[in-house]
mmCIF file of N, CA and C in Angstrom:
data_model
loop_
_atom_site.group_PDB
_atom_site.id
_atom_site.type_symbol
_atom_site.label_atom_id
_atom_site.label_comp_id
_atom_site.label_asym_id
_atom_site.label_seq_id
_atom_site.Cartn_x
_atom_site.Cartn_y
_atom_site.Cartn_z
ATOM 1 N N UNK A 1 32.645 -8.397 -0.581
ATOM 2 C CA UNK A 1 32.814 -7.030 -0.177
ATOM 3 C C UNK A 1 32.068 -6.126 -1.163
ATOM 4 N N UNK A 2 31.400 -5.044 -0.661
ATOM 5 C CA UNK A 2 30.546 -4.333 -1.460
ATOM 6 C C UNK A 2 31.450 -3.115 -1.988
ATOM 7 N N UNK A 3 31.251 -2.395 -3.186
ATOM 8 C CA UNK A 3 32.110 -1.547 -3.663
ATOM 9 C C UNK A 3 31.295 -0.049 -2.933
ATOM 10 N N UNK A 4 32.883 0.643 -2.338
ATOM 11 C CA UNK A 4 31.661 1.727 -1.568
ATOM 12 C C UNK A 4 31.131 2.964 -2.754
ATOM 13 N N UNK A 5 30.181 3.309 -1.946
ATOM 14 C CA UNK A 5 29.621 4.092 -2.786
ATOM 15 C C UNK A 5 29.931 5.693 -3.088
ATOM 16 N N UNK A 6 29.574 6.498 -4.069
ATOM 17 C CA UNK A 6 29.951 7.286 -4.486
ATOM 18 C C UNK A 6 29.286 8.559 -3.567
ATOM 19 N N UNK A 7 29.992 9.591 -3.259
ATOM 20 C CA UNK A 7 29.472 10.395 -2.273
ATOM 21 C C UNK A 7 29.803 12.153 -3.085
ATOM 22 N N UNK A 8 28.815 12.997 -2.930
ATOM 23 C CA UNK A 8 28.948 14.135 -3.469
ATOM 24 C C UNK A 8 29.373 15.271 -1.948
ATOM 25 N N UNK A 9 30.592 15.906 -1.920
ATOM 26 C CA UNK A 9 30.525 17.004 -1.003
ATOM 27 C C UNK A 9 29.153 18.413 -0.929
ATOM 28 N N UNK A 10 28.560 18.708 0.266
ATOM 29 C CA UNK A 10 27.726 19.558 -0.099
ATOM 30 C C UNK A 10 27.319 20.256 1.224
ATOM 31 N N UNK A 11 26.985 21.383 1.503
ATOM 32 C CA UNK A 11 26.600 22.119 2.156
ATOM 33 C C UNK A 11 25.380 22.625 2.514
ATOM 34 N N UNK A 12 24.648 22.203 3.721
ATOM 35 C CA UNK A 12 23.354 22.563 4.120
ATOM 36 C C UNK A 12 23.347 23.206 5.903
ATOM 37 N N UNK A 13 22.949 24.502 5.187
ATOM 38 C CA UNK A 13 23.144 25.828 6.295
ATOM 39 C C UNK A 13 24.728 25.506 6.699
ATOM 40 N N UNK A 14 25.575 25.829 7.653
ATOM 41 C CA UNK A 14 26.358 25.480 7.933
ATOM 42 C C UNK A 14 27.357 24.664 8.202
ATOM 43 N N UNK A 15 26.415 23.289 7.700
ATOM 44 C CA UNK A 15 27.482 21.940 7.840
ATOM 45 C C UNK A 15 28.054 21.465 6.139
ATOM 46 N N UNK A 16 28.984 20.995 6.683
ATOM 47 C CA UNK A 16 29.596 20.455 5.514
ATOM 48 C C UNK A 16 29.459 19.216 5.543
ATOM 49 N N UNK A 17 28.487 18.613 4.271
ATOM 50 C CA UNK A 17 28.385 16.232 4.209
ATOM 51 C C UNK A 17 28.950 15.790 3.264
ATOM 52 N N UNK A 18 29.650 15.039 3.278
ATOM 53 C CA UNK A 18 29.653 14.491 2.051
ATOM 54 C C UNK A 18 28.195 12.982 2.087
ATOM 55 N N UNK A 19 27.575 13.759 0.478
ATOM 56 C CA UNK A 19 25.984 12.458 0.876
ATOM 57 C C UNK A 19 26.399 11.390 -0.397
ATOM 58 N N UNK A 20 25.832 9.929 -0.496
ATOM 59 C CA UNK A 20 25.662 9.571 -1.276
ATOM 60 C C UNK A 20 24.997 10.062 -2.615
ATOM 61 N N UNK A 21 25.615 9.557 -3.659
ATOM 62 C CA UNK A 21 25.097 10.292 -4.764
ATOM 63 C C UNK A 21 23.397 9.402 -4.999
ATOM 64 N N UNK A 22 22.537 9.965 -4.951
ATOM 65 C CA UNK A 22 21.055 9.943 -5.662
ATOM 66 C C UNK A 22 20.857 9.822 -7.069
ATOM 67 N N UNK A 23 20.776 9.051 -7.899
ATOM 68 C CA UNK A 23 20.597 8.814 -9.082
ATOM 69 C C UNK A 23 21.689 9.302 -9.677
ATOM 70 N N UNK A 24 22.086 10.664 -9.565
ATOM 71 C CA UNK A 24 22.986 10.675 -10.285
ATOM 72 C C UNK A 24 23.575 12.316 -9.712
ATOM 73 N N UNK A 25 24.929 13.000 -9.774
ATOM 74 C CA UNK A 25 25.127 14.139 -9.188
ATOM 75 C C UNK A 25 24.616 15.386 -8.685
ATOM 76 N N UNK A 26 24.468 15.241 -10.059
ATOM 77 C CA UNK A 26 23.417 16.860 -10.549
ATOM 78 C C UNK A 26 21.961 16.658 -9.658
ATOM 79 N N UNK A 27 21.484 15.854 -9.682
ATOM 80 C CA UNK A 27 20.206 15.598 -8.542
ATOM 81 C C UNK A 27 20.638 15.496 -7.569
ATOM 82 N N UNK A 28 21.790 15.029 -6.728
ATOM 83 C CA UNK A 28 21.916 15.242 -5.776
ATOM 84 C C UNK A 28 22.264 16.410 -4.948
ATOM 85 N N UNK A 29 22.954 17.235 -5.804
ATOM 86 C CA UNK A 29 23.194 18.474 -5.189
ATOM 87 C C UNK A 29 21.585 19.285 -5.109
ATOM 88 N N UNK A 30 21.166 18.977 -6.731
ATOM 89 C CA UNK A 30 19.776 19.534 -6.607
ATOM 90 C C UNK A 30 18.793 19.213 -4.931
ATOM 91 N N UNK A 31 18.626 18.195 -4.647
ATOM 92 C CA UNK A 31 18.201 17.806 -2.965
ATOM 93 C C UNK A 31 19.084 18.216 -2.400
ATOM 94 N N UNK A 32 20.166 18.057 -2.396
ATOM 95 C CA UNK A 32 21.182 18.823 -1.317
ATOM 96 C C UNK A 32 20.957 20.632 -1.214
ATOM 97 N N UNK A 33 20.570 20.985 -2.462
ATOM 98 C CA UNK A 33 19.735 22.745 -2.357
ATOM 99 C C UNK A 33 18.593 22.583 -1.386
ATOM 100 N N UNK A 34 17.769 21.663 -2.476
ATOM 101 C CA UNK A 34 16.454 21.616 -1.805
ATOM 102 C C UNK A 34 16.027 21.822 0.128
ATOM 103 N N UNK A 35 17.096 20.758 0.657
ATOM 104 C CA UNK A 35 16.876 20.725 1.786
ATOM 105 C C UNK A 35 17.556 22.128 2.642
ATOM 106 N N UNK A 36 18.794 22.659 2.030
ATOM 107 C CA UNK A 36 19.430 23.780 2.521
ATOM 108 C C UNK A 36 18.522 25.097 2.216
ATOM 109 N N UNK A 37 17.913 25.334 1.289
ATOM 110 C CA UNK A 37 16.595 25.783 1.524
ATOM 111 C C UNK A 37 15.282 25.907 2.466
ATOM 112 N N UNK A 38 15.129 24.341 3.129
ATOM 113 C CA UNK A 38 14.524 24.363 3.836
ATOM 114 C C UNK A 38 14.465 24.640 5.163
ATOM 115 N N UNK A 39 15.985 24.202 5.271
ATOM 116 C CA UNK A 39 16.585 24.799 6.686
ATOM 117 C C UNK A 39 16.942 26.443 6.614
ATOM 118 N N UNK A 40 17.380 26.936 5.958
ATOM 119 C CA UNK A 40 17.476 28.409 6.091
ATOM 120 C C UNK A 40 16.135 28.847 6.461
ATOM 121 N N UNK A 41 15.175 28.713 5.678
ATOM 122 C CA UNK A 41 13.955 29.155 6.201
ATOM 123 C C UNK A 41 13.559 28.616 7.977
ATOM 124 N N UNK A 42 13.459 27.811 8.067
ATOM 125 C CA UNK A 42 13.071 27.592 9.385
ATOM 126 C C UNK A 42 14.444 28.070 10.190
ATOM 127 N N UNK A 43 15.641 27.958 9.837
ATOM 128 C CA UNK A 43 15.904 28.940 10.926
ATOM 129 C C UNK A 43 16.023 30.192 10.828
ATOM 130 N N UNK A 44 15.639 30.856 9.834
ATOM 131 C CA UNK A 44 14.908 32.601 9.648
ATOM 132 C C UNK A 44 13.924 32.347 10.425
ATOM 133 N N UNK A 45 13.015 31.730 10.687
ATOM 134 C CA UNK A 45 11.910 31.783 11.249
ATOM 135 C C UNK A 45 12.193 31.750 13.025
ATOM 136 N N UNK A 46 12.974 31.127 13.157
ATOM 137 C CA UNK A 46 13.099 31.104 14.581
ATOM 138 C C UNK A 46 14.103 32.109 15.387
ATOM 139 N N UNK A 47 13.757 32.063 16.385
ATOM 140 C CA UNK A 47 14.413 33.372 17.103
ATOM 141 C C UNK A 47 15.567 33.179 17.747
ATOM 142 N N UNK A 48 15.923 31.702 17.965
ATOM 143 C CA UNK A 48 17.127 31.543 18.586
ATOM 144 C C UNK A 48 17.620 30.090 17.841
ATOM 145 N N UNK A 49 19.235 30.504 17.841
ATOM 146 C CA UNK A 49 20.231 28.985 17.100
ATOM 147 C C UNK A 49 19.871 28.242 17.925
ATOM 148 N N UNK A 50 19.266 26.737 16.923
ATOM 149 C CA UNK A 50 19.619 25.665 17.382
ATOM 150 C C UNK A 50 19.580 24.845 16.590
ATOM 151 N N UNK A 51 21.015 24.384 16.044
ATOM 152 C CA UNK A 51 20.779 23.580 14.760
ATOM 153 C C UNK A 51 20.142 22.082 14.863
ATOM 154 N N UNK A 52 20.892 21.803 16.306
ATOM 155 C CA UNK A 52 19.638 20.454 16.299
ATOM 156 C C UNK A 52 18.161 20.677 15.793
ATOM 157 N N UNK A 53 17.493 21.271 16.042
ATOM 158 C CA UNK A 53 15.795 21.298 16.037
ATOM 159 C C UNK A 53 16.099 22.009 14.425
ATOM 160 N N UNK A 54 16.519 22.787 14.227
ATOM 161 C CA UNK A 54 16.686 22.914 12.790
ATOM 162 C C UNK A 54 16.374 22.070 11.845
ATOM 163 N N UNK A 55 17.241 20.878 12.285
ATOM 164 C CA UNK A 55 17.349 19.684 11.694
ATOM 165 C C UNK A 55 16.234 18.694 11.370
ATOM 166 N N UNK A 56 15.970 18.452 12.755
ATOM 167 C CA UNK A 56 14.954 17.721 12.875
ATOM 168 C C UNK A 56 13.687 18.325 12.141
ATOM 169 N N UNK A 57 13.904 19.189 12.231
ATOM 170 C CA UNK A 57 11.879 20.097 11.860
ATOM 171 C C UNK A 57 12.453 20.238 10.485
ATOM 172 N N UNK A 58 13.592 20.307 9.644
ATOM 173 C CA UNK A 58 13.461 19.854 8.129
ATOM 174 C C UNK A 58 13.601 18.582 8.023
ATOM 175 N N UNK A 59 13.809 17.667 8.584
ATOM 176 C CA UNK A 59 13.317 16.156 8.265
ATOM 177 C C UNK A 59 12.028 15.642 8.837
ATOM 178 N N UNK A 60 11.312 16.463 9.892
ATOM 179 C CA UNK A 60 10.171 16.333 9.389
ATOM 180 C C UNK A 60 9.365 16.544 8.266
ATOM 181 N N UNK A 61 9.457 18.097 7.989
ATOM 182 C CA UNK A 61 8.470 18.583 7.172
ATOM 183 C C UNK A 61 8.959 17.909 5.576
ATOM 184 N N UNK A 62 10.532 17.079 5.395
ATOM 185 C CA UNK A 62 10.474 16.744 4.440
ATOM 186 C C UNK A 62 9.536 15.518 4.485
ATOM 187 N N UNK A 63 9.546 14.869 5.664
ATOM 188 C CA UNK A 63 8.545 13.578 6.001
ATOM 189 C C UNK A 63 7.459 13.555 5.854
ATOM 190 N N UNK A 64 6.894 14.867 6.084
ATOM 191 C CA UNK A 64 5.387 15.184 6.066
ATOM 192 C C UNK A 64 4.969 15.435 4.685
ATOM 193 N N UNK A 65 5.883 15.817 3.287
ATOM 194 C CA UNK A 65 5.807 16.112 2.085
ATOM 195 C C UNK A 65 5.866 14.687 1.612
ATOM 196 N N UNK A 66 6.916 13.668 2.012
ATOM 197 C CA UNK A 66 6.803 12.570 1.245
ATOM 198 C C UNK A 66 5.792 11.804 1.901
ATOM 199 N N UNK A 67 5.154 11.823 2.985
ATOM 200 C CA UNK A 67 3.888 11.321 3.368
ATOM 201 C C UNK A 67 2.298 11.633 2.274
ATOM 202 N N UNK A 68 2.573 12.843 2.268
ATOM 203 C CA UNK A 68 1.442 13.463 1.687
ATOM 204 C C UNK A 68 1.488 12.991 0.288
ATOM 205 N N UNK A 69 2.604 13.161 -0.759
ATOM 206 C CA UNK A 69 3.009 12.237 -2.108
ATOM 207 C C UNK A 69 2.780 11.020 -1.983
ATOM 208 N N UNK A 70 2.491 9.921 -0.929
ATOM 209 C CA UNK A 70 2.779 9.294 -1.208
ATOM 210 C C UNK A 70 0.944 8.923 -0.926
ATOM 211 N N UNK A 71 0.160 9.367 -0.410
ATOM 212 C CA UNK A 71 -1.482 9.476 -0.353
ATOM 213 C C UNK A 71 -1.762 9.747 -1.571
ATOM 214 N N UNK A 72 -1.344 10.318 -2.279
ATOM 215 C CA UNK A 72 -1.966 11.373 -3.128
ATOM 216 C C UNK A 72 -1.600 10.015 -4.617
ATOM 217 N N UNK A 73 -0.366 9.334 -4.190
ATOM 218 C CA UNK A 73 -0.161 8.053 -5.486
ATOM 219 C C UNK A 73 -1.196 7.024 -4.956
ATOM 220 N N UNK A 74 -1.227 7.153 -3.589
ATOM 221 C CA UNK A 74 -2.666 5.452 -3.519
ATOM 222 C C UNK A 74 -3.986 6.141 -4.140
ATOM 223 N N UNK A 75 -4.218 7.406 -4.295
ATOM 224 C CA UNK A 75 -5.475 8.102 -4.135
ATOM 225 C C UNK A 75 -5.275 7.653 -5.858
ATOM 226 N N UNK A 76 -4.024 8.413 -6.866
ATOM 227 C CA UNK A 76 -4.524 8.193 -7.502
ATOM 228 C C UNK A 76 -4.450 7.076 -8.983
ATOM 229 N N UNK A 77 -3.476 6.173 -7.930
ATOM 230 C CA UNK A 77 -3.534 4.499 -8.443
ATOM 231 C C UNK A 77 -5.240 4.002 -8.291
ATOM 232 N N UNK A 78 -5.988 4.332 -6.830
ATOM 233 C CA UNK A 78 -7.354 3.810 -7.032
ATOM 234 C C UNK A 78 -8.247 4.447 -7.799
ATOM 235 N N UNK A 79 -7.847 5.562 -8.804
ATOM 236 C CA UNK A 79 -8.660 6.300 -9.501
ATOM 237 C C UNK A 79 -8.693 5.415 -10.892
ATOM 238 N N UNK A 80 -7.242 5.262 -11.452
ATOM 239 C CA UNK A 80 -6.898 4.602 -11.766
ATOM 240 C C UNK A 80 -7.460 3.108 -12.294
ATOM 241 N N UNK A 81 -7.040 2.369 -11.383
ATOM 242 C CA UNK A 81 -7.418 1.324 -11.368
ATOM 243 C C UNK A 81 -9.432 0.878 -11.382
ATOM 244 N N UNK A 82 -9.745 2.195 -10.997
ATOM 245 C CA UNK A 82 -11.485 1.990 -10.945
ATOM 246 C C UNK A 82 -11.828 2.517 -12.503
ATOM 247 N N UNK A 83 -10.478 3.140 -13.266
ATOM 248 C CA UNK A 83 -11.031 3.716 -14.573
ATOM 249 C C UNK A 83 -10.610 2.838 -15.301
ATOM 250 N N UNK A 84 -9.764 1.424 -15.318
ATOM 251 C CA UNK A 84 -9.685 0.500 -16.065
ATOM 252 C C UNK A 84 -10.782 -0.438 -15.813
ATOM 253 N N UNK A 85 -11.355 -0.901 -14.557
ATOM 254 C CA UNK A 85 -12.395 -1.490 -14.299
ATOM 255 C C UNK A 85 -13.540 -1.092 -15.117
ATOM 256 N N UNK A 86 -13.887 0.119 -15.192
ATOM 257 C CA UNK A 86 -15.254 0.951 -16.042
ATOM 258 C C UNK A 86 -14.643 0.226 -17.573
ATOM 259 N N UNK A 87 -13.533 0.898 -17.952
ATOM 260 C CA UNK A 87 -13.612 0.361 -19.455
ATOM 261 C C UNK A 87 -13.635 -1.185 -19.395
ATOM 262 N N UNK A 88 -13.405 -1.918 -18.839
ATOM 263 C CA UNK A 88 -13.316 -3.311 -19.047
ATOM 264 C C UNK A 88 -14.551 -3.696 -18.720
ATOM 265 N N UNK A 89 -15.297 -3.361 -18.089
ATOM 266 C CA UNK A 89 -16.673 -3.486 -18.013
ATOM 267 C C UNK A 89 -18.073 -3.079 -19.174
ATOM 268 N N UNK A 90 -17.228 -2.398 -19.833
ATOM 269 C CA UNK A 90 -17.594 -1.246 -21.029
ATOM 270 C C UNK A 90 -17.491 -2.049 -22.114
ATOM 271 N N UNK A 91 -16.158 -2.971 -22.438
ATOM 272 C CA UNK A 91 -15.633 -3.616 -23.230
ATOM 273 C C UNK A 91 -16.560 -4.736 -23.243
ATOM 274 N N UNK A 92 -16.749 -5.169 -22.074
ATOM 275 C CA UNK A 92 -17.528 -6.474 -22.154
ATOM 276 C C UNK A 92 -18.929 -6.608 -22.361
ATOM 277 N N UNK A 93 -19.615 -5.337 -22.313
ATOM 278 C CA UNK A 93 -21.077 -5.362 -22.459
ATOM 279 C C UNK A 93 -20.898 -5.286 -24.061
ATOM 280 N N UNK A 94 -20.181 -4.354 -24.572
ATOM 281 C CA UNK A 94 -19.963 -4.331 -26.335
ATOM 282 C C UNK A 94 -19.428 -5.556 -26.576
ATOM 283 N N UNK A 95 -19.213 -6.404 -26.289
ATOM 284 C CA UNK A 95 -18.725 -7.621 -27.010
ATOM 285 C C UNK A 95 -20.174 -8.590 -26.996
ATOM 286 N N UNK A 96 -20.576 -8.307 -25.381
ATOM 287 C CA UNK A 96 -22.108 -9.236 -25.555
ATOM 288 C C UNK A 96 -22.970 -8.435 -26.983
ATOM 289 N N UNK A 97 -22.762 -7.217 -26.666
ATOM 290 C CA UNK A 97 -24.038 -6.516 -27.646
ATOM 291 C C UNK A 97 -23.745 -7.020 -28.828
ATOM 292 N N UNK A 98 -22.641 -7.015 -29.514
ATOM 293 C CA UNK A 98 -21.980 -7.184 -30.604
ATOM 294 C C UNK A 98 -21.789 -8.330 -31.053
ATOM 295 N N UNK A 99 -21.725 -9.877 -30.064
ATOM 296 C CA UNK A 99 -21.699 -11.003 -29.969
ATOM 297 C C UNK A 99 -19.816 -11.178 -30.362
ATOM 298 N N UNK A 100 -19.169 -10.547 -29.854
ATOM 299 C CA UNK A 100 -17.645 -10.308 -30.522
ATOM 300 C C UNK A 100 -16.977 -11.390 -30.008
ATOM 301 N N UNK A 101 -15.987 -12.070 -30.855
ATOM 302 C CA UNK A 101 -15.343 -13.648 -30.344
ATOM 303 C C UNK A 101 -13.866 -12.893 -30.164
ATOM 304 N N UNK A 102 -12.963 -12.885 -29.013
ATOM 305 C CA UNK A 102 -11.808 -13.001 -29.041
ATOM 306 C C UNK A 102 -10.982 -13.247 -30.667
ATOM 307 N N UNK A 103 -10.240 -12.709 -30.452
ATOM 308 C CA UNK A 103 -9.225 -12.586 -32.372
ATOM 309 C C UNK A 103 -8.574 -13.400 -31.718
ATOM 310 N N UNK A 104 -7.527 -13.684 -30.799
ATOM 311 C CA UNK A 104 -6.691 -14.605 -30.617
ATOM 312 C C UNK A 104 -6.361 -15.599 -29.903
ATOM 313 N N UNK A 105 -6.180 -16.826 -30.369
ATOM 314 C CA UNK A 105 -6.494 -17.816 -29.882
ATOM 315 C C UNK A 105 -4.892 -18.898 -29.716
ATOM 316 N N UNK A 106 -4.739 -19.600 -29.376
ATOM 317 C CA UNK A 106 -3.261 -20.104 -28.980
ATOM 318 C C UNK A 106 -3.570 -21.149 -29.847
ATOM 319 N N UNK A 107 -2.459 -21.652 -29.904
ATOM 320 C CA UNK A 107 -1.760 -22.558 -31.266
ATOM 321 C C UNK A 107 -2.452 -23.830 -31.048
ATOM 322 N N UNK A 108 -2.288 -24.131 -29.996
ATOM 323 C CA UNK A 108 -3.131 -25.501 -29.325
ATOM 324 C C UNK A 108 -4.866 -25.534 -29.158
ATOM 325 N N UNK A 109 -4.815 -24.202 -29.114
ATOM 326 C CA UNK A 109 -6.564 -24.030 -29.434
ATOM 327 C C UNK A 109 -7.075 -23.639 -30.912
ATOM 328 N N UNK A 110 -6.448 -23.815 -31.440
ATOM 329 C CA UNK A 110 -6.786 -24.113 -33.232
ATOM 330 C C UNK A 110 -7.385 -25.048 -33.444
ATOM 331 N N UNK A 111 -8.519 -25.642 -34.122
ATOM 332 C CA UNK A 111 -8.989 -26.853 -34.903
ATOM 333 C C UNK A 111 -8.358 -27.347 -35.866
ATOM 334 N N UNK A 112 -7.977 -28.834 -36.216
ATOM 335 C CA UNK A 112 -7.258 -28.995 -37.012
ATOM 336 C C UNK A 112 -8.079 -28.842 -38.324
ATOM 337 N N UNK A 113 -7.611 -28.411 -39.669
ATOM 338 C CA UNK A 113 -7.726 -28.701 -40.271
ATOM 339 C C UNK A 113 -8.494 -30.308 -41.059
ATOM 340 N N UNK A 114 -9.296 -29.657 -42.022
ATOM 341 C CA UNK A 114 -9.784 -31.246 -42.339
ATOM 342 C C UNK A 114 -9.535 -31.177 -43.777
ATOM 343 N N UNK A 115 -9.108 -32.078 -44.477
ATOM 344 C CA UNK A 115 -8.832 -32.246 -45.709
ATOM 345 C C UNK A 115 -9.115 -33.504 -46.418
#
């Protein structure tokens, strides 16, 4: 049996949830603003109640924000990852230029001793 989980009471536009807690309280209420924010605005914006579509069009546009975050981390993991490629490529021409031997070598790749 799983132990249930911890839930924060909170208020967005007119409803009352109790949500699971998100990392930890204080952030959750913080998103629990966040989104009651978002819904007030869109329904300021619109001309007639309807909390359904309310709803929905702030879980889109929160969808469309974590869509866009989440382009913007592949965009710039491959920036990333092409700027470790350059130095490691960088690294290796200075080691030819330099004729540079690896410093470390494993225990089993030691020469023995001659005495």
């Amino acid at each position: 049996m799983s132990p249930e989980q911890e839930t924060v009471p909170v208020k967005i536009g007119t409803i009352s949830l109790n949500v699971p807690v998100h990392r930890n309280r204080e952030v959750t209420v913080e998103i629990a603003r966040r989104v009651g924010k978002k819904f007030s605005r869109i329904e300021e914006e619109s001309g007639k109640m309807n909390t359904l579509n309310f709803t929905v069009q702030t879980a889109y546009e929160f969808a469309a924000e974590l869509y866009d975050l989440e382009e913007q981390y592949s965009e710039e993991t491959r920036e990333f990852n092409k700027a470790l490629e350059s130095i490691a490529s960088q690294l290796k021409i200075l080691e030819k230029r330099y004729h540079l031997v690896p410093r470390h070598k494993k225990k089993d790749d030691e020469e023995p001793l001659e005495g």
